[in-house]
Amino acid sequence: MSILVVDDEMEIADLIEIYLKNEGYQVYKYYNGNDVLKEIDDLQLDLAILDVMMPEIDGFTLCSKIREKYTFPIIFETAKVEDIDKINGLTIGADDYITKPFQPLELVARVKAQLRRYKNYNPNSERNASVIDFRGIVINNDTHESCFNNKKIELTPTEFSILWILCKNRGSVVKTEDLFMEVWKEKYLEKDNNTIMVHIRHLREKMKDTGKNPKYIKTVWGVGYKIEK
């Protein structure tokens, strides 16, 4: 999932980015609101974290402009502690409010809570079914583009199809024969296992996940392959 972080204090923005990326989120980081407004329509966001006290465009104004088009959750982070400021923030469309200084893990917990709530109460808010976005993997079945940890990776059509199927079935094992038949549209034979293994190896290389215990594409020996949720 993709999160917008806007804070003119670079150290804070960078720290938030590190913690969110460690949780597998894709992060779009900005140090001012003007740049956000120029590019937000291209970002496909799931949540935003906005600093209130920023030059040029403050967080309240930025929140109001975002709410003209988008309904994803917004969390304010600020040094202002007066109740009236919190009320103002929530009134113009924010969903939560965290006061500086804060523990990054608390912010991460609030992010997760807001995303769960948004998904549960907005069943139609999921992105187009042609886009899968989780654990740093973003894969678009319409454009056949794929990104891994914010970097575009070039996949062959076969590699893309394999990754799409594994991501679509994340958390479950995809049997080798089912994977082959869905990708190649042919009946699976024992010799075809080597073909799949080669493509899986290439995928892991491109994702830089080639250790003895790969983090993403797992081999379930004698059964097939899986990607954990």
PDB file of C-alpha atoms in Angstrom:
ATOM      1  CA  MET A   1       0.000   0.000   0.000  1.00  0.00           C
ATOM      2  CA  SER A   2       1.141   3.557  -0.716  1.00  0.00           C
ATOM      3  CA  ILE A   3       1.507   6.312   1.874  1.00  0.00           C
ATOM      4  CA  LEU A   4       2.116  10.027   1.399  1.00  0.00           C
ATOM      5  CA  VAL A   5       4.424  11.720   3.935  1.00  0.00           C
ATOM      6  CA  VAL A   6       4.658  15.523   3.934  1.00  0.00           C
ATOM      7  CA  ASP A   7       6.849  17.318   6.494  1.00  0.00           C
ATOM      8  CA  ASP A   8       9.206  20.252   6.023  1.00  0.00           C
ATOM      9  CA  GLU A   9      11.462  18.870   8.782  1.00  0.00           C
ATOM     10  CA  MET A  10      13.535  16.539   6.647  1.00  0.00           C
ATOM     11  CA  GLU A  11      14.847  14.460   9.569  1.00  0.00           C
ATOM     12  CA  ILE A  12      11.321  13.627  10.698  1.00  0.00           C
ATOM     13  CA  ALA A  13      10.087  12.866   7.172  1.00  0.00           C
ATOM     14  CA  ASP A  14      13.097  10.626   6.547  1.00  0.00           C
ATOM     15  CA  LEU A  15      12.584   8.783   9.847  1.00  0.00           C
ATOM     16  CA  ILE A  16       8.904   8.156   9.126  1.00  0.00           C
ATOM     17  CA  GLU A  17       9.840   6.877   5.680  1.00  0.00           C
ATOM     18  CA  ILE A  18      12.296   4.359   7.143  1.00  0.00           C
ATOM     19  CA  TYR A  19       9.767   2.929   9.592  1.00  0.00           C
ATOM     20  CA  LEU A  20       6.999   2.692   6.999  1.00  0.00           C
ATOM     21  CA  LYS A  21       9.247   1.012   4.444  1.00  0.00           C
ATOM     22  CA  ASN A  22      10.296  -1.500   7.086  1.00  0.00           C
ATOM     23  CA  GLU A  23       6.616  -2.456   7.278  1.00  0.00           C
ATOM     24  CA  GLY A  24       6.462  -2.987   3.527  1.00  0.00           C
ATOM     25  CA  TYR A  25       4.662   0.221   2.578  1.00  0.00           C
ATOM     26  CA  GLN A  26       5.494   2.238  -0.504  1.00  0.00           C
ATOM     27  CA  VAL A  27       6.287   5.805   0.565  1.00  0.00           C
ATOM     28  CA  TYR A  28       5.967   9.062  -1.367  1.00  0.00           C
ATOM     29  CA  LYS A  29       7.869  11.695   0.618  1.00  0.00           C
ATOM     30  CA  TYR A  30       7.648  15.459   0.173  1.00  0.00           C
ATOM     31  CA  TYR A  31       9.018  18.405   2.121  1.00  0.00           C
ATOM     32  CA  ASN A  32       6.364  20.927   1.008  1.00  0.00           C
ATOM     33  CA  GLY A  33       2.731  20.950  -0.009  1.00  0.00           C
ATOM     34  CA  ASN A  34       3.153  22.640  -3.388  1.00  0.00           C
ATOM     35  CA  ASP A  35       4.987  19.661  -4.868  1.00  0.00           C
ATOM     36  CA  VAL A  36       2.306  17.316  -3.518  1.00  0.00           C
ATOM     37  CA  LEU A  37      -0.515  19.195  -5.231  1.00  0.00           C
ATOM     38  CA  LYS A  38       1.345  19.086  -8.544  1.00  0.00           C
ATOM     39  CA  GLU A  39       1.771  15.307  -8.459  1.00  0.00           C
ATOM     40  CA  ILE A  40      -0.921  13.807  -6.217  1.00  0.00           C
ATOM     41  CA  ASP A  41      -3.171  12.748  -9.098  1.00  0.00           C
ATOM     42  CA  ASP A  42      -0.455  10.361 -10.278  1.00  0.00           C
ATOM     43  CA  LEU A  43       0.321   8.727  -6.924  1.00  0.00           C
ATOM     44  CA  GLN A  44      -2.586   6.312  -6.187  1.00  0.00           C
ATOM     45  CA  LEU A  45      -2.446   6.755  -2.419  1.00  0.00           C
ATOM     46  CA  ASP A  46      -3.963   4.725   0.420  1.00  0.00           C
ATOM     47  CA  LEU A  47      -3.168   7.128   3.308  1.00  0.00           C
ATOM     48  CA  ALA A  48      -1.472  10.473   3.986  1.00  0.00           C
ATOM     49  CA  ILE A  49       0.591  11.749   6.933  1.00  0.00           C
ATOM     50  CA  LEU A  50       0.724  15.554   6.964  1.00  0.00           C
ATOM     51  CA  ASP A  51       2.654  17.974   9.143  1.00  0.00           C
ATOM     52  CA  VAL A  52       0.497  20.947  10.177  1.00  0.00           C
ATOM     53  CA  MET A  53       3.089  23.724  10.494  1.00  0.00           C
ATOM     54  CA  MET A  54       4.657  24.071   7.053  1.00  0.00           C
ATOM     55  CA  PRO A  55       5.602  27.169   5.020  1.00  0.00           C
ATOM     56  CA  GLU A  56       3.684  28.175   1.884  1.00  0.00           C
ATOM     57  CA  ILE A  57       0.901  25.585   2.314  1.00  0.00           C
ATOM     58  CA  ASP A  58       0.156  24.405   5.838  1.00  0.00           C
ATOM     59  CA  GLY A  59      -1.189  20.955   6.644  1.00  0.00           C
ATOM     60  CA  PHE A  60      -4.770  22.176   7.199  1.00  0.00           C
ATOM     61  CA  THR A  61      -4.883  23.788   3.758  1.00  0.00           C
ATOM     62  CA  LEU A  62      -3.274  20.770   2.118  1.00  0.00           C
ATOM     63  CA  CYS A  63      -5.772  18.473   3.824  1.00  0.00           C
ATOM     64  CA  SER A  64      -8.693  20.569   2.570  1.00  0.00           C
ATOM     65  CA  LYS A  65      -7.419  20.434  -1.002  1.00  0.00           C
ATOM     66  CA  ILE A  66      -6.851  16.676  -0.820  1.00  0.00           C
ATOM     67  CA  ARG A  67     -10.389  16.182   0.506  1.00  0.00           C
ATOM     68  CA  GLU A  68     -11.794  17.884  -2.591  1.00  0.00           C
ATOM     69  CA  LYS A  69     -10.970  14.697  -4.504  1.00  0.00           C
ATOM     70  CA  TYR A  70      -9.874  11.882  -2.200  1.00  0.00           C
ATOM     71  CA  THR A  71     -11.303   9.954   0.752  1.00  0.00           C
ATOM     72  CA  PHE A  72      -8.266   7.969   1.938  1.00  0.00           C
ATOM     73  CA  PRO A  73      -7.302   8.415   5.639  1.00  0.00           C
ATOM     74  CA  ILE A  74      -5.245  11.444   6.696  1.00  0.00           C
ATOM     75  CA  ILE A  75      -3.161  11.625   9.875  1.00  0.00           C
ATOM     76  CA  PHE A  76      -1.834  14.962  11.137  1.00  0.00           C
ATOM     77  CA  GLU A  77       1.470  15.139  13.006  1.00  0.00           C
ATOM     78  CA  THR A  78       2.318  18.422  14.686  1.00  0.00           C
ATOM     79  CA  ALA A  79       3.857  20.173  17.681  1.00  0.00           C
ATOM     80  CA  LYS A  80       0.587  22.001  18.349  1.00  0.00           C
ATOM     81  CA  VAL A  81      -1.208  20.460  21.322  1.00  0.00           C
ATOM     82  CA  GLU A  82      -4.242  22.700  21.882  1.00  0.00           C
ATOM     83  CA  ASP A  83      -7.580  20.917  21.671  1.00  0.00           C
ATOM     84  CA  ILE A  84      -8.935  23.536  19.276  1.00  0.00           C
ATOM     85  CA  ASP A  85      -6.192  22.672  16.762  1.00  0.00           C
ATOM     86  CA  LYS A  86      -7.088  18.998  16.953  1.00  0.00           C
ATOM     87  CA  ILE A  87     -10.760  19.810  16.508  1.00  0.00           C
ATOM     88  CA  ASN A  88      -9.992  22.023  13.508  1.00  0.00           C
ATOM     89  CA  GLY A  89      -7.908  19.283  11.935  1.00  0.00           C
ATOM     90  CA  LEU A  90     -10.576  16.645  12.365  1.00  0.00           C
ATOM     91  CA  THR A  91     -13.269  19.025  11.175  1.00  0.00           C
ATOM     92  CA  ILE A  92     -11.606  19.699   7.820  1.00  0.00           C
ATOM     93  CA  GLY A  93     -11.202  16.011   7.111  1.00  0.00           C
ATOM     94  CA  ALA A  94      -8.342  14.436   9.079  1.00  0.00           C
ATOM     95  CA  ASP A  95      -8.898  10.987  10.600  1.00  0.00           C
ATOM     96  CA  ASP A  96      -6.290  11.041  13.358  1.00  0.00           C
ATOM     97  CA  TYR A  97      -3.833  13.347  15.074  1.00  0.00           C
ATOM     98  CA  ILE A  98      -0.446  12.598  16.661  1.00  0.00           C
ATOM     99  CA  THR A  99       1.551  15.163  18.640  1.00  0.00           C
ATOM    100  CA  LYS A 100       5.292  15.742  18.283  1.00  0.00           C
ATOM    101  CA  PRO A 101       7.518  14.367  19.627  1.00  0.00           C
ATOM    102  CA  PHE A 102       6.097  10.913  18.984  1.00  0.00           C
ATOM    103  CA  GLN A 103       7.386   7.373  18.880  1.00  0.00           C
ATOM    104  CA  PRO A 104       7.646   6.172  15.254  1.00  0.00           C
ATOM    105  CA  LEU A 105       6.174   2.809  16.222  1.00  0.00           C
ATOM    106  CA  GLU A 106       3.097   4.568  17.597  1.00  0.00           C
ATOM    107  CA  LEU A 107       2.658   6.329  14.269  1.00  0.00           C
ATOM    108  CA  VAL A 108       3.013   3.010  12.428  1.00  0.00           C
ATOM    109  CA  ALA A 109       0.348   1.496  14.697  1.00  0.00           C
ATOM    110  CA  ARG A 110      -2.003   4.378  13.910  1.00  0.00           C
ATOM    111  CA  VAL A 111      -1.346   3.963  10.197  1.00  0.00           C
ATOM    112  CA  LYS A 112      -2.261   0.295  10.375  1.00  0.00           C
ATOM    113  CA  ALA A 113      -5.393   1.033  12.404  1.00  0.00           C
ATOM    114  CA  GLN A 114      -6.585   3.648   9.918  1.00  0.00           C
ATOM    115  CA  LEU A 115      -5.947   1.394   6.938  1.00  0.00           C
ATOM    116  CA  ARG A 116      -7.874  -1.468   8.592  1.00  0.00           C
ATOM    117  CA  ARG A 117     -10.779   0.821   9.400  1.00  0.00           C
ATOM    118  CA  TYR A 118     -10.856   2.295   5.921  1.00  0.00           C
ATOM    119  CA  LYS A 119     -10.831  -1.113   4.279  1.00  0.00           C
ATOM    120  CA  ASN A 120     -13.529  -2.491   6.580  1.00  0.00           C
ATOM    121  CA  TYR A 121     -15.920   0.439   6.234  1.00  0.00           C
ATOM    122  CA  ASN A 122     -15.207   1.264   2.597  1.00  0.00           C
ATOM    123  CA  PRO A 123     -15.395  -2.046   0.739  1.00  0.00           C
ATOM    124  CA  ASN A 124     -15.419  -0.201  -2.581  1.00  0.00           C
ATOM    125  CA  SER A 125     -12.272   1.767  -1.771  1.00  0.00           C
ATOM    126  CA  GLU A 126      -9.872  -0.887  -2.981  1.00  0.00           C
ATOM    127  CA  ARG A 127      -7.924   0.113  -6.037  1.00  0.00           C
ATOM    128  CA  ASN A 128      -8.764  -1.294  -9.400  1.00  0.00           C
ATOM    129  CA  ALA A 129      -8.451  -5.081  -9.293  1.00  0.00           C
ATOM    130  CA  SER A 130      -5.786  -4.836 -11.974  1.00  0.00           C
ATOM    131  CA  VAL A 131      -3.325  -3.389  -9.432  1.00  0.00           C
ATOM    132  CA  ILE A 132      -1.764  -5.378  -6.589  1.00  0.00           C
ATOM    133  CA  ASP A 133       0.245  -3.455  -3.986  1.00  0.00           C
ATOM    134  CA  PHE A 134       1.714  -5.087  -0.877  1.00  0.00           C
ATOM    135  CA  ARG A 135       5.034  -5.604   0.925  1.00  0.00           C
ATOM    136  CA  GLY A 136       6.843  -3.274  -1.470  1.00  0.00           C
ATOM    137  CA  ILE A 137       5.550  -5.065  -4.590  1.00  0.00           C
ATOM    138  CA  VAL A 138       3.392  -3.013  -6.970  1.00  0.00           C
ATOM    139  CA  ILE A 139       2.210  -4.833 -10.079  1.00  0.00           C
ATOM    140  CA  ASN A 140      -0.241  -3.491 -12.670  1.00  0.00           C
ATOM    141  CA  ASN A 141      -1.921  -6.055 -14.891  1.00  0.00           C
ATOM    142  CA  ASP A 142      -3.212  -3.390 -17.307  1.00  0.00           C
ATOM    143  CA  THR A 143       0.121  -1.754 -18.065  1.00  0.00           C
ATOM    144  CA  HIS A 144       2.294  -4.789 -17.260  1.00  0.00           C
ATOM    145  CA  GLU A 145       4.485  -2.553 -15.124  1.00  0.00           C
ATOM    146  CA  SER A 146       5.989  -3.752 -11.876  1.00  0.00           C
ATOM    147  CA  CYS A 147       7.903  -2.044  -9.084  1.00  0.00           C
ATOM    148  CA  PHE A 148       9.777  -3.498  -6.150  1.00  0.00           C
ATOM    149  CA  ASN A 149      10.644  -1.272  -3.190  1.00  0.00           C
ATOM    150  CA  ASN A 150       9.979   1.867  -5.276  1.00  0.00           C
ATOM    151  CA  LYS A 151      12.192   0.714  -8.156  1.00  0.00           C
ATOM    152  CA  LYS A 152      10.810  -0.377 -11.497  1.00  0.00           C
ATOM    153  CA  ILE A 153      11.824  -3.892 -12.513  1.00  0.00           C
ATOM    154  CA  GLU A 154      11.694  -5.099 -16.100  1.00  0.00           C
ATOM    155  CA  LEU A 155       9.955  -8.472 -16.408  1.00  0.00           C
ATOM    156  CA  THR A 156       9.323 -10.657 -19.405  1.00  0.00           C
ATOM    157  CA  PRO A 157       5.636 -11.427 -20.097  1.00  0.00           C
ATOM    158  CA  THR A 158       6.099 -14.918 -18.616  1.00  0.00           C
ATOM    159  CA  GLU A 159       7.840 -13.610 -15.492  1.00  0.00           C
ATOM    160  CA  PHE A 160       5.125 -11.018 -15.085  1.00  0.00           C
ATOM    161  CA  SER A 161       2.379 -13.639 -15.363  1.00  0.00           C
ATOM    162  CA  ILE A 162       4.038 -15.843 -12.744  1.00  0.00           C
ATOM    163  CA  LEU A 163       4.491 -12.959 -10.322  1.00  0.00           C
ATOM    164  CA  TRP A 164       0.906 -11.782 -10.877  1.00  0.00           C
ATOM    165  CA  ILE A 165      -0.525 -15.230 -10.120  1.00  0.00           C
ATOM    166  CA  LEU A 166       1.601 -15.640  -6.992  1.00  0.00           C
ATOM    167  CA  CYS A 167       0.676 -12.149  -5.753  1.00  0.00           C
ATOM    168  CA  LYS A 168      -3.004 -12.669  -6.510  1.00  0.00           C
ATOM    169  CA  ASN A 169      -2.908 -15.849  -4.437  1.00  0.00           C
ATOM    170  CA  ARG A 170      -0.616 -14.454  -1.742  1.00  0.00           C
ATOM    171  CA  GLY A 171      -0.725 -16.433   1.481  1.00  0.00           C
ATOM    172  CA  SER A 172      -1.627 -19.651  -0.341  1.00  0.00           C
ATOM    173  CA  VAL A 173       0.491 -22.220  -2.141  1.00  0.00           C
ATOM    174  CA  VAL A 174       0.071 -22.258  -5.926  1.00  0.00           C
ATOM    175  CA  LYS A 175       0.651 -25.797  -7.120  1.00  0.00           C
ATOM    176  CA  THR A 176       3.315 -26.195  -9.782  1.00  0.00           C
ATOM    177  CA  GLU A 177       0.933 -27.793 -12.261  1.00  0.00           C
ATOM    178  CA  ASP A 178      -1.704 -25.093 -11.716  1.00  0.00           C
ATOM    179  CA  LEU A 179       0.879 -22.357 -12.201  1.00  0.00           C
ATOM    180  CA  PHE A 180       2.118 -23.916 -15.431  1.00  0.00           C
ATOM    181  CA  MET A 181      -1.341 -24.421 -16.876  1.00  0.00           C
ATOM    182  CA  GLU A 182      -2.414 -20.872 -16.038  1.00  0.00           C
ATOM    183  CA  VAL A 183       0.707 -19.278 -17.525  1.00  0.00           C
ATOM    184  CA  TRP A 184       1.389 -21.523 -20.515  1.00  0.00           C
ATOM    185  CA  LYS A 185      -2.198 -22.692 -21.128  1.00  0.00           C
ATOM    186  CA  GLU A 186      -0.928 -26.226 -21.695  1.00  0.00           C
ATOM    187  CA  LYS A 187      -1.189 -29.500 -19.829  1.00  0.00           C
ATOM    188  CA  TYR A 188       1.558 -29.850 -17.227  1.00  0.00           C
ATOM    189  CA  LEU A 189       4.179 -32.600 -17.615  1.00  0.00           C
ATOM    190  CA  GLU A 190       6.914 -33.493 -15.119  1.00  0.00           C
ATOM    191  CA  LYS A 191       9.630 -32.073 -17.371  1.00  0.00           C
ATOM    192  CA  ASP A 192       7.924 -28.679 -17.224  1.00  0.00           C
ATOM    193  CA  ASN A 193       8.994 -28.253 -13.606  1.00  0.00           C
ATOM    194  CA  ASN A 194      12.461 -27.165 -14.759  1.00  0.00           C
ATOM    195  CA  THR A 195      10.912 -24.470 -16.949  1.00  0.00           C
ATOM    196  CA  ILE A 196       9.084 -22.977 -13.988  1.00  0.00           C
ATOM    197  CA  MET A 197      12.172 -23.213 -11.756  1.00  0.00           C
ATOM    198  CA  VAL A 198      14.220 -21.200 -14.246  1.00  0.00           C
ATOM    199  CA  HIS A 199      11.627 -18.421 -14.407  1.00  0.00           C
ATOM    200  CA  ILE A 200      11.295 -18.342 -10.616  1.00  0.00           C
ATOM    201  CA  ARG A 201      15.076 -18.015 -10.335  1.00  0.00           C
ATOM    202  CA  HIS A 202      15.065 -15.089 -12.777  1.00  0.00           C
ATOM    203  CA  LEU A 203      12.282 -13.398 -10.810  1.00  0.00           C
ATOM    204  CA  ARG A 204      14.223 -13.754  -7.576  1.00  0.00           C
ATOM    205  CA  GLU A 205      17.343 -12.329  -9.219  1.00  0.00           C
ATOM    206  CA  LYS A 206      15.471  -9.270 -10.459  1.00  0.00           C
ATOM    207  CA  MET A 207      13.945  -8.782  -6.993  1.00  0.00           C
ATOM    208  CA  LYS A 208      17.419  -9.292  -5.437  1.00  0.00           C
ATOM    209  CA  ASP A 209      15.975 -12.074  -3.300  1.00  0.00           C
ATOM    210  CA  THR A 210      18.295 -14.940  -4.123  1.00  0.00           C
ATOM    211  CA  GLY A 211      19.489 -16.128  -0.700  1.00  0.00           C
ATOM    212  CA  LYS A 212      19.088 -19.636   0.665  1.00  0.00           C
ATOM    213  CA  ASN A 213      15.842 -18.538   2.288  1.00  0.00           C
ATOM    214  CA  PRO A 214      14.155 -16.042  -0.076  1.00  0.00           C
ATOM    215  CA  LYS A 215      11.972 -13.454   1.640  1.00  0.00           C
ATOM    216  CA  TYR A 216       9.316 -13.220  -1.062  1.00  0.00           C
ATOM    217  CA  ILE A 217       8.841 -16.174  -3.413  1.00  0.00           C
ATOM    218  CA  LYS A 218       8.954 -19.317  -1.278  1.00  0.00           C
ATOM    219  CA  THR A 219       9.403 -22.834  -2.639  1.00  0.00           C
ATOM    220  CA  VAL A 220       7.115 -25.397  -1.056  1.00  0.00           C
ATOM    221  CA  TRP A 221       8.995 -28.544  -2.013  1.00  0.00           C
ATOM    222  CA  GLY A 222       6.934 -31.135  -3.838  1.00  0.00           C
ATOM    223  CA  VAL A 223       3.945 -28.804  -4.029  1.00  0.00           C
ATOM    224  CA  GLY A 224       4.600 -25.414  -5.619  1.00  0.00           C
ATOM    225  CA  TYR A 225       5.320 -21.791  -4.734  1.00  0.00           C
ATOM    226  CA  LYS A 226       3.865 -19.065  -2.542  1.00  0.00           C
ATOM    227  CA  ILE A 227       4.264 -15.434  -1.545  1.00  0.00           C
ATOM    228  CA  GLU A 228       3.423 -14.649   2.068  1.00  0.00           C
ATOM    229  CA  LYS A 229       0.903 -11.894   2.833  1.00  0.00           C
TER     230      LYS A 229
END
